[in-house]
mmCIF file of N, CA and C in Angstrom:
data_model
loop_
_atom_site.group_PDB
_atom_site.id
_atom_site.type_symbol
_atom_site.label_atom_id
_atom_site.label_comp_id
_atom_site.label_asym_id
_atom_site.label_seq_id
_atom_site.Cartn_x
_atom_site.Cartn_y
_atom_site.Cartn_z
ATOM 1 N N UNK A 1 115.590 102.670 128.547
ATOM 2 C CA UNK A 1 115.259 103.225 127.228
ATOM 3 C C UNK A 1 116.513 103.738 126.519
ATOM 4 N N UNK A 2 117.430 104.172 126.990
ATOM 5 C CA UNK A 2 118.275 104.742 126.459
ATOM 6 C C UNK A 2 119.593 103.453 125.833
ATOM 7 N N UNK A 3 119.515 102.603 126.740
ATOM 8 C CA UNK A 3 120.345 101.093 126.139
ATOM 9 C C UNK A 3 119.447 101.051 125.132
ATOM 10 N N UNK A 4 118.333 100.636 125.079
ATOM 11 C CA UNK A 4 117.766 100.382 123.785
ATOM 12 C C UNK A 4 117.846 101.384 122.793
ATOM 13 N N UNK A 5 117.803 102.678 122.930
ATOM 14 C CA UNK A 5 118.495 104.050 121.685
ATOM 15 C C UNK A 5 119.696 103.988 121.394
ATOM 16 N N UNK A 6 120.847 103.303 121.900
ATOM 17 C CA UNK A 6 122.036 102.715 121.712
ATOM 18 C C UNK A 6 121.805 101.936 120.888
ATOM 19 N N UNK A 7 121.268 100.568 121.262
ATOM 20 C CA UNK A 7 121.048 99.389 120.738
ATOM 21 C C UNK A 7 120.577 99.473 119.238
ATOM 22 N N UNK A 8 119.753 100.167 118.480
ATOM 23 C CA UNK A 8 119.042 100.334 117.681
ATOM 24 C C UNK A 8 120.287 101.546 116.460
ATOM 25 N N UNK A 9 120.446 102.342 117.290
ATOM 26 C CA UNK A 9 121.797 103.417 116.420
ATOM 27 C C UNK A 9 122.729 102.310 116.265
ATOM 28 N N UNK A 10 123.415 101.172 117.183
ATOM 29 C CA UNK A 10 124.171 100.179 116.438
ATOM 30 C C UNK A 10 123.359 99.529 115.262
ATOM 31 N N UNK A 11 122.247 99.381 115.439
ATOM 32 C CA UNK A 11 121.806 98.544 114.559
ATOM 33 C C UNK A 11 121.581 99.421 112.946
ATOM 34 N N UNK A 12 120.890 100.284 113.452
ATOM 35 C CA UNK A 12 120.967 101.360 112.027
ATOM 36 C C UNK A 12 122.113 101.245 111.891
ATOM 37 N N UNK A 13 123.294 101.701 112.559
ATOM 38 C CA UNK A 13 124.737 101.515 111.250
ATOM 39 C C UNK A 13 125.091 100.321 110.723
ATOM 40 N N UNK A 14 124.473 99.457 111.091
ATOM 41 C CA UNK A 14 124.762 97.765 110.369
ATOM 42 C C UNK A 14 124.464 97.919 109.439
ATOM 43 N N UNK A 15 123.187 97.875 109.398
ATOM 44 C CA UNK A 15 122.056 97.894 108.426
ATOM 45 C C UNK A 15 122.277 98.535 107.157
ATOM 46 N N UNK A 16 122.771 99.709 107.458
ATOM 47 C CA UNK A 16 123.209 100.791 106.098
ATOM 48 C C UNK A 16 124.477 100.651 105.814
ATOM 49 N N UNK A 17 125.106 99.378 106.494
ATOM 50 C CA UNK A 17 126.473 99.355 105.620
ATOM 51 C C UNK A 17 125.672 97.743 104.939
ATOM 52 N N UNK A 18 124.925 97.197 105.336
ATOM 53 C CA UNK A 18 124.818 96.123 104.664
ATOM 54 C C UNK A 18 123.746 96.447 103.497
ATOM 55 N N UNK A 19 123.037 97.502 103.476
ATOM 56 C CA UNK A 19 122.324 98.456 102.368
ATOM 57 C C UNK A 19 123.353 98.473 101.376
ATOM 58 N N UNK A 20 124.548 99.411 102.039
ATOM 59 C CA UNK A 20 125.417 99.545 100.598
ATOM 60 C C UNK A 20 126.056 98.356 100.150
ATOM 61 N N UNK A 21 126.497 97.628 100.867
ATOM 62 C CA UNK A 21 127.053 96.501 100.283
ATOM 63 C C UNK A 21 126.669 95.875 99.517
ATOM 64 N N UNK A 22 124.829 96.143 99.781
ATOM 65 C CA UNK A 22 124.314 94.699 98.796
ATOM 66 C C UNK A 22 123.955 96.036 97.051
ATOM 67 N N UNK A 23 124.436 97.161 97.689
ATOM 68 C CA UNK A 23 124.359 98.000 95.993
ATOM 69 C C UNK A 23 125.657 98.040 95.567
ATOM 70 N N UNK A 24 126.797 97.641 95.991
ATOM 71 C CA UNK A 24 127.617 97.104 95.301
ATOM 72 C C UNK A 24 127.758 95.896 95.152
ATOM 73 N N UNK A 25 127.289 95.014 95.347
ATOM 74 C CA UNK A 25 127.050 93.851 95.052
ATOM 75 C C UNK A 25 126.306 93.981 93.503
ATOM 76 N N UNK A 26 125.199 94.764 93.107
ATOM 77 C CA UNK A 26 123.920 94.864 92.554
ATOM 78 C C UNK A 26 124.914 95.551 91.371
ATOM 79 N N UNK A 27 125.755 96.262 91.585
ATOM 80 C CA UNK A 27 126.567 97.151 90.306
ATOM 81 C C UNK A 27 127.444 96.209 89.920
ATOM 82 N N UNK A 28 128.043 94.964 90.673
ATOM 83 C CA UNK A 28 128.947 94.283 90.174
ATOM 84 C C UNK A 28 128.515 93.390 89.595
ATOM 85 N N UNK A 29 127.255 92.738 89.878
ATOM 86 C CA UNK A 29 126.278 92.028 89.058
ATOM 87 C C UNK A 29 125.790 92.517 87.608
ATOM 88 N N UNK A 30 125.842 93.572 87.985
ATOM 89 C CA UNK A 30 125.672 94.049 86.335
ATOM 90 C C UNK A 30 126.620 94.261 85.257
ATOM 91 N N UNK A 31 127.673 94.773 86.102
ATOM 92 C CA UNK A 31 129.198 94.950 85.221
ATOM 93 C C UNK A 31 129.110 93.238 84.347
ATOM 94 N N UNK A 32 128.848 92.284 85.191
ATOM 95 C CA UNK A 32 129.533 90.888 85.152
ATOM 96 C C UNK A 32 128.188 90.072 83.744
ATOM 97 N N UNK A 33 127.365 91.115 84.210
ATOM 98 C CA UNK A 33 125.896 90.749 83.095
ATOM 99 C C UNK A 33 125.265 89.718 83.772
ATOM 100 N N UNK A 34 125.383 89.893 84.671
ATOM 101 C CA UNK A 34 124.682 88.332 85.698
ATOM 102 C C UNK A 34 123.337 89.418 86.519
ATOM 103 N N UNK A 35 122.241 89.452 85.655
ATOM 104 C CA UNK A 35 120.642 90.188 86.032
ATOM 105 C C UNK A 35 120.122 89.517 86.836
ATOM 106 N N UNK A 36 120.766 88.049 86.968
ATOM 107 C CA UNK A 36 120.020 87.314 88.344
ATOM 108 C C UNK A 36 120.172 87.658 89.451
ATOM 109 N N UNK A 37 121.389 87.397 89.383
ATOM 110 C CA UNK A 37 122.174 87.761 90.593
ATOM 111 C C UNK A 37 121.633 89.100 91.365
ATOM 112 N N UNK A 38 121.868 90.172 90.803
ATOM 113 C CA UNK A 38 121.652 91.308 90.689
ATOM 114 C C UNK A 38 120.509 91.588 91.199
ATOM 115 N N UNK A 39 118.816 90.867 90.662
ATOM 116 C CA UNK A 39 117.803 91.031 91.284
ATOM 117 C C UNK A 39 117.825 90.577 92.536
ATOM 118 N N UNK A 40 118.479 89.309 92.770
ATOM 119 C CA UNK A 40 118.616 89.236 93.492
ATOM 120 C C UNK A 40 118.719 89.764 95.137
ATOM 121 N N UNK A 41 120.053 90.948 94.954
ATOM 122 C CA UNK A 41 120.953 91.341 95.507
ATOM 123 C C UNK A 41 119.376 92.747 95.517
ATOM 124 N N UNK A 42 118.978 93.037 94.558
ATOM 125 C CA UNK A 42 118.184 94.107 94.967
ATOM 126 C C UNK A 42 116.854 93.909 95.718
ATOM 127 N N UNK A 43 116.497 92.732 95.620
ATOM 128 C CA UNK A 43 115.712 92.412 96.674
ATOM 129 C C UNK A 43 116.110 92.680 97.953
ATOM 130 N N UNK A 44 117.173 91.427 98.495
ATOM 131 C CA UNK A 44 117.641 91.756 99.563
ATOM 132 C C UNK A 44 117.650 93.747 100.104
ATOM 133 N N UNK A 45 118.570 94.539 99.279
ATOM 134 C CA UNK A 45 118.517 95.617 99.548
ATOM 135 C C UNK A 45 116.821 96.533 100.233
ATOM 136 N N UNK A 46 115.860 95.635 99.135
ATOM 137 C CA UNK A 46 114.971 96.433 99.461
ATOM 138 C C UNK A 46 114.377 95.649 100.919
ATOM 139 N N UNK A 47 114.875 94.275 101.091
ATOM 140 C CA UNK A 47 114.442 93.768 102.387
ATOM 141 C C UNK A 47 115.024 94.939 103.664
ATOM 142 N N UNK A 48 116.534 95.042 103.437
ATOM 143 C CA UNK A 48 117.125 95.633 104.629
ATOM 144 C C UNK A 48 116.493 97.632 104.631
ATOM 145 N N UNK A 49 116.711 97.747 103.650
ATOM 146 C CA UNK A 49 115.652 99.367 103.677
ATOM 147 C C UNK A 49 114.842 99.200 104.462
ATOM 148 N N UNK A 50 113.583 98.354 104.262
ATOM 149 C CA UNK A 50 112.352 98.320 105.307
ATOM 150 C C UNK A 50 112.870 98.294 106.305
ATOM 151 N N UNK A 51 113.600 97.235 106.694
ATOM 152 C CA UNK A 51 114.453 96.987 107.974
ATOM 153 C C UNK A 51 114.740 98.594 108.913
ATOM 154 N N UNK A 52 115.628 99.247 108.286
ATOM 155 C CA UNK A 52 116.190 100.343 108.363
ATOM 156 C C UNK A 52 114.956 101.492 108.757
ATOM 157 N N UNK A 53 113.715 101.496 107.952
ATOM 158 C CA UNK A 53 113.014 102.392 108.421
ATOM 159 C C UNK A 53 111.915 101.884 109.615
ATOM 160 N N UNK A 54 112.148 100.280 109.526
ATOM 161 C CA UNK A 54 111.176 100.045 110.859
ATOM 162 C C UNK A 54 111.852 100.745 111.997
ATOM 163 N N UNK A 55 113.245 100.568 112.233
ATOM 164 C CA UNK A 55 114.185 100.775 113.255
ATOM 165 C C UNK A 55 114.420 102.008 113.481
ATOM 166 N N UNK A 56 114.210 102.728 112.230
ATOM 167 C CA UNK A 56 114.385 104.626 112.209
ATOM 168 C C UNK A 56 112.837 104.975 113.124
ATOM 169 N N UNK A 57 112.033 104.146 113.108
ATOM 170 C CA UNK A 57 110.677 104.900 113.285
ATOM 171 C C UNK A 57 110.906 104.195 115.351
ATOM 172 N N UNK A 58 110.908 103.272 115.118
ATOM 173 C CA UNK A 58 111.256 102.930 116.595
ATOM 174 C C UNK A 58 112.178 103.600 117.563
ATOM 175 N N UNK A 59 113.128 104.326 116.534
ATOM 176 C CA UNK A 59 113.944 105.076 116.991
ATOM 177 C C UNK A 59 113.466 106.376 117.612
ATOM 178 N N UNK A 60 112.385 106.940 117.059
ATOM 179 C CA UNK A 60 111.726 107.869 116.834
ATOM 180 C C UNK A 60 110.836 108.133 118.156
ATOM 181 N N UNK A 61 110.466 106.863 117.933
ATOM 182 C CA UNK A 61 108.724 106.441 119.090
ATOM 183 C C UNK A 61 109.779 106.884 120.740
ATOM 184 N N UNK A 62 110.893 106.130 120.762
ATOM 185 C CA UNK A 62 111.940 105.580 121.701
ATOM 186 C C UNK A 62 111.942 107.425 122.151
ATOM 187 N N UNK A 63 113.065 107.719 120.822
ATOM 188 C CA UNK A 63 113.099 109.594 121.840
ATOM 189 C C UNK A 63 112.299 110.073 122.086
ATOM 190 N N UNK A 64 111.083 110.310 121.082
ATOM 191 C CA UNK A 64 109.625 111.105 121.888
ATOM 192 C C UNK A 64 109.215 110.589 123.196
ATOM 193 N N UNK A 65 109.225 109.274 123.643
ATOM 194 C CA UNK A 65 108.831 108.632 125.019
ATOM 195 C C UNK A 65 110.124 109.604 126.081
ATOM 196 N N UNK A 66 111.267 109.183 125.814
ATOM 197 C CA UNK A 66 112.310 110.522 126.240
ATOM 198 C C UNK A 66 111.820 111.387 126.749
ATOM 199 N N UNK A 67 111.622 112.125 125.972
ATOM 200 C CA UNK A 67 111.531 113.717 125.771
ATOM 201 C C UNK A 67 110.100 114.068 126.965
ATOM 202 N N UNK A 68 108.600 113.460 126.861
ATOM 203 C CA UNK A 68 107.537 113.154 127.421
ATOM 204 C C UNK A 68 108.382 113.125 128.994
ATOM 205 N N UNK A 69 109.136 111.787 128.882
ATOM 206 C CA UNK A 69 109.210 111.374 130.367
ATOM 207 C C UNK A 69 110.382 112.771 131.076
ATOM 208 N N UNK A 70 111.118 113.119 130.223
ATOM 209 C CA UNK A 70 111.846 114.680 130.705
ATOM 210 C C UNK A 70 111.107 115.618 130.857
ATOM 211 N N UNK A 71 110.152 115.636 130.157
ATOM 212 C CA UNK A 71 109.003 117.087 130.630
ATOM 213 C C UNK A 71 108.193 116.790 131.257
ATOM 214 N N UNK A 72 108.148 115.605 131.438
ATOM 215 C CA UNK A 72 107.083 115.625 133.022
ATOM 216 C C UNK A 72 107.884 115.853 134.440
ATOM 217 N N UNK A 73 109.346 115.419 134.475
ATOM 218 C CA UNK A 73 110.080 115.575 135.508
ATOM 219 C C UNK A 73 109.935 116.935 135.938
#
């Protein structure tokens, strides 16, 4: 369990650098006047958000199982 609470904190920091990336992507799309693009780019963003909070909540489930299996010891 705990490789996998590793595994997942790597993955949350991916995730939220590829969050911001795709909102600068989304600001440079607009500077450039390209709204396609841009929706684009904010889709994606809102794809990897979900992403981000499936993995926050798994994260979640992961330490409470922790914590359970430490207080029963």
């Amino acid at each position: 369990l705990k490789h996998t609470l590793h595994l997942l904190d790597s993955q949350l920091a991916r995730v939220e650098l590829e969050v911001a990336a795709s909102e600068a992507e989304v600001l440079k799309c607009l500077a450039a006047h390209n709204r396609r693009h841009a929706l684009l780019h904010l889709k994606r963003k809102k794809v990897l958000q979900t992403l981000h909070d499936k993995r926050l909540t798994a994260k979640h489930n992961i330490e409470q199982v922790l914590l359970t299996v430490h207080g029963a010891q």
